[in-house]
């Protein structure tokens, strides 16, 4: 039965806050902070075994070790991986060169640069011939093999089949009835115990019988069984990497026998196995080899085999939940009793609870996959996370640095999974040593770099795929991403690590930016905008990345109080740079510095929007923001899976929640497989991670020094809640919202200082309370932004509505102390015309001759009304400084004096004195009832000029 959502109740705490402030909010406008969540929907399930690895099998993992569960009835297949098992690199037959040039190429780089300067561009194939070379032993991620569990005494006729993956506790299960016996299996990969664990059971005693064996597409191994333990040991033929796996089988009842390369369980009540695996890989340049894995593997398997299944499971679930349970999302989903492949096939992106259920599941699935494929002690998630069934996977299942590995970690900070990013940080750090050699050998400079893709063996050089081999600015993107992770955590140690990467990458670009003869600006050259068009100088993405690198280097250096001289060098170069932002034909951002260059109109890479996301040069509502929107509209909503995921983030940054949701819908409808893996095609996991990041961007942003609550919430999610998100500065954020416009959010900073929070509630009626002290919080409100002083460890709760308030003063009766002869009457300030130029007929003006003393203007609403704020629109032509040294008054009763000091002291009058000249527009919070409003100058040295006065309810 589908359980209906409970209706949110107005909590006593919320009522106390509102009543203490004397507010009366519309019914249903404020959601309860403790509103009941929708029923749990964290399970993928299927009513048949998997027949396809890519689209049907279910993933489990602990970062280093991963497996795909098929759930066969007569024979179970568990394909498994250990993430460091790679061909290529040191030790490979034929040698390994890290992608560095195998012989000197004097003048090659200058020849390419000069050609670009002369012709404006260069052909990619010609450039690849000059600067590239074939890959030598780049290698590929390898499947470790498959465990096969051949079931005895079972037929192909079965009923009640269910195969599931519960991402909430990171366990996979299989259950069915065969020959009148109910069978069940459960699998997980434990991070605490570093093993895969499986349990096979039945509802009748003595019915568990199977043979466990190992298969592999390679023949470079031996498999031997003894004492209930199957040991697989081998050495990759290509590079001599040693690998080993051990599987220990235990049974409750029955017998366990070992013979040859198989372990057999007969007549048991239940059976458990633990699997450990490893290689002799180490992430140390230049050899990338450590100790033989046999001892480590034996140790973890022995330790796990000595524990009960219940103990192993409890430790695994607790470890997983400590990460996964931090974030909960409710967007109105109600999970139906429908297999996940059917749920996905029926998805429309419409308004049904089923569609919301798939979206919420997909969001949390991305978080699950990151936990399962990236934990401390492992390599980072690659193009397929940790899962791969091939000896020659697509793109080698490597680390592409022109977006893919970065996209894998966009969600880590914001979705409260900071710990999962440690493998990424360590991996980038490990690129420095080989990257310094590449910088010196190719460019003759210091610093470090990495090009378009890399592997676990420090590949920082080039290859010769013309449209995807040259990308030295990847160093800036990677270093800036580590710095961004540090801004989420506020961890001083991580900030220091980030600065080391930033400084090294900046050293490279300080030496390698060149003066563009077209305009004298500093540019990177040669550059190639992924993955189309010609080679040019100063393409937009390259400039934006280096601009961001320099900006982050300055910020990190300042925060650490380090390297003042170096910081100033970076700042000087930054000021001389082309920022990579220009608007071209059709109002679109240019991808290349010359608008005459064109690429593929709807190419999947929208690289020149880096400054919008993940960068922060471009903000919504600016000219460049509008140009970014025009670019996205022109590119269209198509693309591969990861491309659609990036577009979710783009549209969210443009504060267009409905279009961001449309891109999420497109990704789910046409770029998501039955097991919810993202497909390029083929399977490529970055789209899963990018999709989860995009949904988070729809709910919370913090990239520009402000915490923006619900910046791009789509209309498809009229009510809901999310808890546990993180803003930069290590600020925890929970928020709930209702279809009536109510918003209730809490923020909890870990450091003291001013916080700027952006929410529509601050433009309406709201309360802000320090719930730690129970006291109301004051601050400065400008439009929908509030800045206030926050204390570390305290929780701040805002309750209010985001409806667009009406201007109560529009066309209300207005008067003033005198009127300028040219018809500048009082009514002009309430006629809706905010044009600040006097001769547009929009400005009221008091007399020039004679000048009034303390000239004033006022409006009468006709009755006392609740007022959240008032906005003044100043004169903007010759005389904008005339609105200075003035009061704004509000009162339920008429003003009794024309002396502003007397009026300010009048009982019941609200007043605000402003000394400096007003900006073109100024918003002031009122938050009380009032009928009469007055603007009054202090003194007699000038008339009062005012373009418009608005009163918002």
Short mmCIF file of N, CA, C and O in Angstrom, two decimals, residues 325-367:
data_model
loop_
_atom_site.label_atom_id
_atom_site.label_comp_id
_atom_site.label_asym_id
_atom_site.label_seq_id
_atom_site.Cartn_x
_atom_site.Cartn_y
_atom_site.Cartn_z
N UNK A 325 24.23 8.61 5.74
CA UNK A 325 23.06 9.17 6.43
C UNK A 325 23.18 10.65 6.73
O UNK A 325 22.25 11.24 7.26
N UNK A 326 24.29 11.26 6.39
CA UNK A 326 24.43 12.69 6.67
C UNK A 326 23.44 13.54 5.88
O UNK A 326 23.04 14.61 6.35
N UNK A 327 23.07 13.10 4.70
CA UNK A 327 22.18 13.88 3.84
C UNK A 327 20.91 13.10 3.59
O UNK A 327 20.96 11.92 3.19
N UNK A 328 19.79 13.74 3.80
CA UNK A 328 18.49 13.15 3.49
C UNK A 328 17.72 14.13 2.60
O UNK A 328 17.72 15.33 2.86
N UNK A 329 17.09 13.59 1.57
CA UNK A 329 16.38 14.41 0.60
C UNK A 329 14.94 13.95 0.47
O UNK A 329 14.67 12.76 0.28
N UNK A 330 14.02 14.90 0.60
CA UNK A 330 12.60 14.63 0.39
C UNK A 330 12.07 15.65 -0.61
O UNK A 330 12.02 16.84 -0.32
N UNK A 331 11.73 15.17 -1.80
CA UNK A 331 11.16 16.07 -2.82
C UNK A 331 9.74 15.62 -3.19
O UNK A 331 9.28 15.83 -4.30
N UNK A 332 9.08 14.97 -2.22
CA UNK A 332 7.72 14.52 -2.46
C UNK A 332 7.64 13.12 -3.03
O UNK A 332 6.60 12.71 -3.56
N UNK A 333 8.72 12.36 -2.92
CA UNK A 333 8.75 11.03 -3.50
C UNK A 333 7.95 10.04 -2.67
O UNK A 333 7.90 10.14 -1.45
N UNK A 334 7.33 9.11 -3.34
CA UNK A 334 6.72 7.93 -2.71
C UNK A 334 7.17 6.75 -3.56
O UNK A 334 6.75 6.61 -4.71
N UNK A 335 8.02 5.91 -3.00
CA UNK A 335 8.56 4.81 -3.78
C UNK A 335 7.48 3.77 -4.04
O UNK A 335 6.91 3.21 -3.11
N UNK A 336 7.18 3.50 -5.30
CA UNK A 336 6.15 2.51 -5.61
C UNK A 336 6.71 1.09 -5.52
O UNK A 336 7.93 0.88 -5.49
N UNK A 337 5.82 0.14 -5.48
CA UNK A 337 6.21 -1.27 -5.49
C UNK A 337 6.45 -1.68 -6.93
O UNK A 337 5.66 -2.40 -7.55
N UNK A 338 7.57 -1.21 -7.46
CA UNK A 338 7.86 -1.39 -8.88
C UNK A 338 9.36 -1.61 -9.04
O UNK A 338 10.16 -0.88 -8.47
N UNK A 339 9.77 -2.64 -9.81
CA UNK A 339 11.21 -2.85 -10.03
C UNK A 339 11.85 -1.58 -10.60
O UNK A 339 11.23 -0.82 -11.35
N UNK A 340 13.12 -1.37 -10.24
CA UNK A 340 13.79 -0.13 -10.60
C UNK A 340 13.92 0.04 -12.10
O UNK A 340 13.84 1.18 -12.61
N UNK A 341 14.12 -1.05 -12.84
CA UNK A 341 14.20 -0.90 -14.30
C UNK A 341 12.87 -0.45 -14.88
O UNK A 341 12.84 0.34 -15.83
N UNK A 342 11.77 -0.92 -14.31
CA UNK A 342 10.45 -0.46 -14.75
C UNK A 342 10.21 0.99 -14.34
O UNK A 342 9.60 1.76 -15.08
N UNK A 343 10.65 1.34 -13.14
CA UNK A 343 10.51 2.72 -12.67
C UNK A 343 11.25 3.68 -13.59
O UNK A 343 10.72 4.73 -13.97
N UNK A 344 12.46 3.30 -13.98
CA UNK A 344 13.23 4.17 -14.88
C UNK A 344 12.59 4.22 -16.26
O UNK A 344 12.50 5.29 -16.87
N UNK A 345 12.13 3.09 -16.76
CA UNK A 345 11.53 3.06 -18.09
C UNK A 345 10.26 3.90 -18.17
O UNK A 345 9.94 4.46 -19.23
N UNK A 346 9.55 4.01 -17.05
CA UNK A 346 8.29 4.75 -17.03
C UNK A 346 8.49 6.23 -16.69
O UNK A 346 7.53 7.01 -16.73
N UNK A 347 9.70 6.62 -16.39
CA UNK A 347 9.97 7.99 -15.95
C UNK A 347 9.70 9.00 -17.07
O UNK A 347 10.09 8.81 -18.21
N UNK A 348 9.02 10.08 -16.72
CA UNK A 348 8.70 11.13 -17.69
C UNK A 348 9.26 12.50 -17.30
O UNK A 348 9.28 13.41 -18.12
N UNK A 349 9.67 12.65 -16.05
CA UNK A 349 10.07 13.97 -15.58
C UNK A 349 8.89 14.83 -15.21
O UNK A 349 9.03 16.04 -15.03
N UNK A 350 7.71 14.20 -15.09
CA UNK A 350 6.50 14.94 -14.78
C UNK A 350 6.31 15.17 -13.30
O UNK A 350 7.28 15.33 -12.55
N UNK A 351 5.06 15.17 -12.86
CA UNK A 351 4.74 15.56 -11.49
C UNK A 351 4.41 14.40 -10.58
O UNK A 351 4.04 14.60 -9.43
N UNK A 352 4.56 13.16 -11.05
CA UNK A 352 4.12 12.03 -10.25
C UNK A 352 5.09 11.73 -9.12
O UNK A 352 6.30 11.97 -9.24
N UNK A 353 4.58 11.17 -8.01
CA UNK A 353 5.48 10.73 -6.93
C UNK A 353 6.48 9.68 -7.39
O UNK A 353 7.58 9.60 -6.85
N UNK A 354 6.11 8.87 -8.40
CA UNK A 354 7.05 7.89 -8.95
C UNK A 354 8.27 8.58 -9.55
O UNK A 354 9.41 8.14 -9.35
N UNK A 355 8.04 9.65 -10.31
CA UNK A 355 9.16 10.38 -10.90
C UNK A 355 10.03 11.01 -9.83
O UNK A 355 11.27 11.00 -9.92
N UNK A 356 9.40 11.55 -8.79
CA UNK A 356 10.19 12.10 -7.70
C UNK A 356 11.00 11.00 -7.00
O UNK A 356 12.13 11.23 -6.56
N UNK A 357 10.41 9.80 -6.90
CA UNK A 357 11.11 8.69 -6.25
C UNK A 357 12.38 8.33 -7.01
O UNK A 357 13.43 8.08 -6.41
N UNK A 358 12.31 8.30 -8.34
CA UNK A 358 13.49 7.97 -9.13
C UNK A 358 14.54 9.07 -8.99
O UNK A 358 15.74 8.79 -8.86
N UNK A 359 14.11 10.33 -9.00
CA UNK A 359 15.06 11.43 -8.89
C UNK A 359 15.77 11.41 -7.54
O UNK A 359 17.00 11.60 -7.47
N UNK A 360 15.02 11.17 -6.47
CA UNK A 360 15.63 11.13 -5.15
C UNK A 360 16.57 9.93 -5.02
O UNK A 360 17.64 10.03 -4.42
N UNK A 361 16.16 8.79 -5.57
CA UNK A 361 17.01 7.60 -5.54
C UNK A 361 18.29 7.84 -6.33
O UNK A 361 19.40 7.46 -5.89
N UNK A 362 18.17 8.46 -7.49
CA UNK A 362 19.33 8.74 -8.33
C UNK A 362 20.30 9.68 -7.62
O UNK A 362 21.52 9.50 -7.70
N UNK A 363 19.75 10.66 -6.93
CA UNK A 363 20.60 11.59 -6.18
C UNK A 363 21.43 10.84 -5.14
O UNK A 363 22.66 10.98 -5.07
N UNK A 364 20.75 10.03 -4.34
CA UNK A 364 21.47 9.31 -3.29
C UNK A 364 22.36 8.21 -3.86
O UNK A 364 23.39 7.87 -3.26
N UNK A 365 22.00 7.68 -5.02
CA UNK A 365 22.83 6.67 -5.67
C UNK A 365 24.20 7.25 -6.02
O UNK A 365 25.23 6.58 -5.87
N UNK A 366 24.23 8.50 -6.46
CA UNK A 366 25.51 9.14 -6.74
C UNK A 366 26.37 9.23 -5.50
O UNK A 366 27.59 8.98 -5.54
N UNK A 367 25.76 9.56 -4.36
CA UNK A 367 26.51 9.61 -3.11
C UNK A 367 26.98 8.21 -2.73
O UNK A 367 28.13 8.02 -2.28
#
